[in-house]
Amino acid sequence: MPWFDDLSVGQKAAFGRYEVTREEVLAFAAKYDPQPFHTSDEGAAATHFGRLAASGWHSCSMAMAMIVEAMGGDMAGSLGAAGVDELRWLKPVHPGDVLRCETEILELRPSRSRPMGVVRYRLSMFNQHDELVMTFIPIALLRRRDG
């Protein structure tokens, strides 16, 4: 994870490749979001989804997995997060989809009292057809080198 001091407003990144499997969609839904359109073909067919769809919370988890993978395991700068703003699930994610992410830094705010800063960035997740499926604005906490 980059350090706060390494970032600039407007900075963009593109990363990730996540293949969504049926088994993973069913397992996540069974444990965390057991609604019929996430847990069975029949349940999904009876809704506007038309076919099995991943939970939106699962989509968030897949985005997080891509973020961590993009950092190459180097999370030294990360101090967690203070939350998420403007979460939107725009299109369903289905088994067989291949997802990727793009980010743009919106705001950098150094802490006045701690050796850290707050980073707000827009994360956009796309499927294999370049359709925007989800957006949100994480509020990340990152270490500062000059703290």
mmCIF file of C-alpha atoms in Angstrom:
data_model
loop_
_atom_site.group_PDB
_atom_site.id
_atom_site.type_symbol
_atom_site.label_atom_id
_atom_site.label_comp_id
_atom_site.label_asym_id
_atom_site.label_seq_id
_atom_site.Cartn_x
_atom_site.Cartn_y
_atom_site.Cartn_z
ATOM 1 C CA MET A 1 0.000 0.000 0.000
ATOM 2 C CA PRO A 2 1.486 3.338 -0.884
ATOM 3 C CA TRP A 3 2.178 5.839 1.825
ATOM 4 C CA PHE A 4 0.105 9.006 2.058
ATOM 5 C CA ASP A 5 3.056 11.100 0.870
ATOM 6 C CA ASP A 6 3.293 9.079 -2.377
ATOM 7 C CA LEU A 7 -0.135 10.142 -3.620
ATOM 8 C CA SER A 8 -1.596 13.142 -5.442
ATOM 9 C CA VAL A 9 -5.135 14.279 -6.160
ATOM 10 C CA GLY A 10 -6.219 13.135 -9.606
ATOM 11 C CA GLN A 11 -3.850 10.164 -9.628
ATOM 12 C CA LYS A 12 -5.403 7.172 -11.413
ATOM 13 C CA ALA A 13 -4.753 3.460 -11.440
ATOM 14 C CA ALA A 14 -6.194 0.449 -13.259
ATOM 15 C CA PHE A 15 -5.713 -3.058 -11.879
ATOM 16 C CA GLY A 16 -7.150 -6.434 -11.136
ATOM 17 C CA ARG A 17 -8.619 -9.435 -12.829
ATOM 18 C CA TYR A 18 -11.147 -11.412 -10.848
ATOM 19 C CA GLU A 19 -13.034 -14.362 -12.312
ATOM 20 C CA VAL A 20 -16.359 -14.847 -10.545
ATOM 21 C CA THR A 21 -17.251 -18.494 -9.983
ATOM 22 C CA ARG A 22 -20.653 -20.016 -9.334
ATOM 23 C CA GLU A 23 -19.291 -21.909 -6.328
ATOM 24 C CA GLU A 24 -17.989 -18.727 -4.728
ATOM 25 C CA VAL A 25 -21.263 -16.840 -5.347
ATOM 26 C CA LEU A 26 -23.267 -19.639 -3.723
ATOM 27 C CA ALA A 27 -20.889 -20.061 -0.776
ATOM 28 C CA PHE A 28 -20.752 -16.341 0.026
ATOM 29 C CA ALA A 29 -24.523 -15.983 -0.255
ATOM 30 C CA ALA A 30 -25.217 -19.044 1.884
ATOM 31 C CA LYS A 31 -23.104 -17.620 4.693
ATOM 32 C CA TYR A 32 -23.665 -13.850 4.467
ATOM 33 C CA ASP A 33 -26.594 -12.918 2.201
ATOM 34 C CA PRO A 34 -28.983 -15.863 1.776
ATOM 35 C CA GLN A 35 -31.533 -14.224 -0.484
ATOM 36 C CA PRO A 36 -33.023 -16.504 -3.180
ATOM 37 C CA PHE A 37 -31.523 -14.593 -6.137
ATOM 38 C CA HIS A 38 -28.054 -15.198 -4.621
ATOM 39 C CA THR A 39 -28.591 -18.813 -3.575
ATOM 40 C CA SER A 40 -30.451 -20.555 -6.413
ATOM 41 C CA ASP A 41 -31.082 -20.457 -10.132
ATOM 42 C CA GLU A 42 -34.814 -20.833 -9.543
ATOM 43 C CA GLY A 43 -34.907 -17.987 -7.032
ATOM 44 C CA ALA A 44 -32.960 -15.711 -9.366
ATOM 45 C CA ALA A 45 -35.096 -16.618 -12.403
ATOM 46 C CA ALA A 46 -38.176 -15.347 -10.553
ATOM 47 C CA THR A 47 -36.654 -11.842 -10.148
ATOM 48 C CA HIS A 48 -35.417 -8.988 -12.325
ATOM 49 C CA PHE A 49 -31.928 -10.560 -12.118
ATOM 50 C CA GLY A 50 -33.070 -13.430 -14.330
ATOM 51 C CA ARG A 51 -30.137 -15.569 -13.307
ATOM 52 C CA LEU A 52 -27.888 -16.149 -10.322
ATOM 53 C CA ALA A 53 -26.334 -12.882 -9.123
ATOM 54 C CA ALA A 54 -23.542 -12.251 -6.630
ATOM 55 C CA SER A 55 -24.390 -10.353 -3.464
ATOM 56 C CA GLY A 56 -23.403 -6.694 -3.586
ATOM 57 C CA TRP A 57 -21.425 -7.321 -0.404
ATOM 58 C CA HIS A 58 -19.593 -10.098 -2.229
ATOM 59 C CA SER A 59 -18.824 -7.619 -5.029
ATOM 60 C CA CYS A 60 -17.291 -5.290 -2.432
ATOM 61 C CA SER A 61 -15.195 -8.180 -1.121
ATOM 62 C CA MET A 62 -13.982 -9.031 -4.624
ATOM 63 C CA ALA A 63 -12.932 -5.395 -5.103
ATOM 64 C CA MET A 64 -11.013 -5.506 -1.811
ATOM 65 C CA ALA A 65 -9.241 -8.686 -2.917
ATOM 66 C CA MET A 66 -8.126 -6.909 -6.107
ATOM 67 C CA ILE A 67 -6.932 -3.867 -4.139
ATOM 68 C CA VAL A 68 -4.779 -6.009 -1.845
ATOM 69 C CA GLU A 69 -3.430 -8.053 -4.756
ATOM 70 C CA ALA A 70 -2.538 -4.846 -6.636
ATOM 71 C CA MET A 71 -0.458 -3.754 -3.635
ATOM 72 C CA GLY A 72 1.608 -6.913 -4.037
ATOM 73 C CA GLY A 73 1.169 -7.818 -0.396
ATOM 74 C CA ASP A 74 2.880 -4.596 0.727
ATOM 75 C CA MET A 75 0.373 -3.156 3.172
ATOM 76 C CA ALA A 76 2.921 -1.246 5.279
ATOM 77 C CA GLY A 77 1.258 2.095 4.568
ATOM 78 C CA SER A 78 -2.256 0.933 5.384
ATOM 79 C CA LEU A 79 -3.930 1.835 8.657
ATOM 80 C CA GLY A 80 -7.347 0.539 7.626
ATOM 81 C CA ALA A 81 -10.304 2.684 6.667
ATOM 82 C CA ALA A 82 -12.808 5.043 8.229
ATOM 83 C CA GLY A 83 -15.681 3.936 6.018
ATOM 84 C CA VAL A 84 -17.131 4.083 2.531
ATOM 85 C CA ASP A 85 -19.212 6.794 0.857
ATOM 86 C CA GLU A 86 -21.578 6.582 -2.095
ATOM 87 C CA LEU A 87 -21.668 2.807 -2.557
ATOM 88 C CA ARG A 88 -23.654 1.951 -5.693
ATOM 89 C CA TRP A 89 -24.387 -1.452 -7.213
ATOM 90 C CA LEU A 90 -25.156 -0.508 -10.805
ATOM 91 C CA LYS A 91 -25.363 -3.857 -12.586
ATOM 92 C CA PRO A 92 -25.534 -7.395 -11.257
ATOM 93 C CA VAL A 93 -22.373 -9.473 -11.125
ATOM 94 C CA HIS A 94 -22.892 -13.014 -12.376
ATOM 95 C CA PRO A 95 -20.875 -16.230 -12.278
ATOM 96 C CA GLY A 96 -18.539 -16.183 -15.270
ATOM 97 C CA ASP A 97 -17.972 -12.426 -15.134
ATOM 98 C CA VAL A 98 -14.392 -11.175 -15.124
ATOM 99 C CA LEU A 99 -13.981 -8.012 -13.057
ATOM 100 C CA ARG A 100 -11.383 -5.246 -12.952
ATOM 101 C CA CYS A 101 -10.993 -1.943 -11.087
ATOM 102 C CA GLU A 102 -10.043 1.656 -11.743
ATOM 103 C CA THR A 103 -9.371 4.287 -9.099
ATOM 104 C CA GLU A 104 -8.967 8.056 -8.980
ATOM 105 C CA ILE A 105 -7.818 9.973 -5.910
ATOM 106 C CA LEU A 106 -10.331 12.680 -5.008
ATOM 107 C CA GLU A 107 -8.983 14.121 -1.748
ATOM 108 C CA LEU A 108 -5.897 13.967 0.467
ATOM 109 C CA ARG A 109 -6.155 15.285 4.006
ATOM 110 C CA PRO A 110 -3.151 15.017 6.347
ATOM 111 C CA SER A 111 -3.888 14.532 10.028
ATOM 112 C CA ARG A 112 -2.916 17.463 12.242
ATOM 113 C CA SER A 113 -2.186 15.270 15.239
ATOM 114 C CA ARG A 114 -0.982 11.891 13.935
ATOM 115 C CA PRO A 115 1.557 10.642 11.382
ATOM 116 C CA MET A 116 -1.182 9.661 8.934
ATOM 117 C CA GLY A 117 -3.561 11.021 6.344
ATOM 118 C CA VAL A 118 -7.029 10.405 4.981
ATOM 119 C CA VAL A 119 -7.400 9.467 1.323
ATOM 120 C CA ARG A 120 -10.746 9.564 -0.459
ATOM 121 C CA TYR A 121 -10.764 7.929 -3.874
ATOM 122 C CA ARG A 122 -13.387 6.707 -6.300
ATOM 123 C CA LEU A 123 -13.250 3.013 -7.083
ATOM 124 C CA SER A 124 -15.042 1.825 -10.219
ATOM 125 C CA MET A 125 -15.457 -1.876 -10.955
ATOM 126 C CA PHE A 126 -16.156 -3.115 -14.485
ATOM 127 C CA ASN A 127 -17.089 -6.473 -15.970
ATOM 128 C CA GLN A 128 -15.588 -8.113 -19.063
ATOM 129 C CA HIS A 129 -17.879 -6.011 -21.306
ATOM 130 C CA ASP A 130 -16.495 -2.787 -19.776
ATOM 131 C CA GLU A 131 -19.852 -2.216 -18.111
ATOM 132 C CA LEU A 132 -19.669 -0.327 -14.834
ATOM 133 C CA VAL A 133 -21.052 -2.685 -12.182
ATOM 134 C CA MET A 134 -20.159 -0.924 -8.915
ATOM 135 C CA THR A 135 -18.708 2.311 -7.563
ATOM 136 C CA PHE A 136 -17.821 3.534 -4.103
ATOM 137 C CA ILE A 137 -15.562 6.028 -2.370
ATOM 138 C CA PRO A 138 -13.339 4.424 0.286
ATOM 139 C CA ILE A 139 -12.003 6.619 3.070
ATOM 140 C CA ALA A 140 -8.576 5.068 3.554
ATOM 141 C CA LEU A 141 -6.145 5.857 6.370
ATOM 142 C CA LEU A 142 -2.485 5.790 5.330
ATOM 143 C CA ARG A 143 0.779 6.327 7.166
ATOM 144 C CA ARG A 144 2.861 9.427 6.466
ATOM 145 C CA ARG A 145 6.617 9.271 6.051
ATOM 146 C CA ASP A 146 7.117 12.821 7.287
ATOM 147 C CA GLY A 147 4.875 12.395 10.367
#
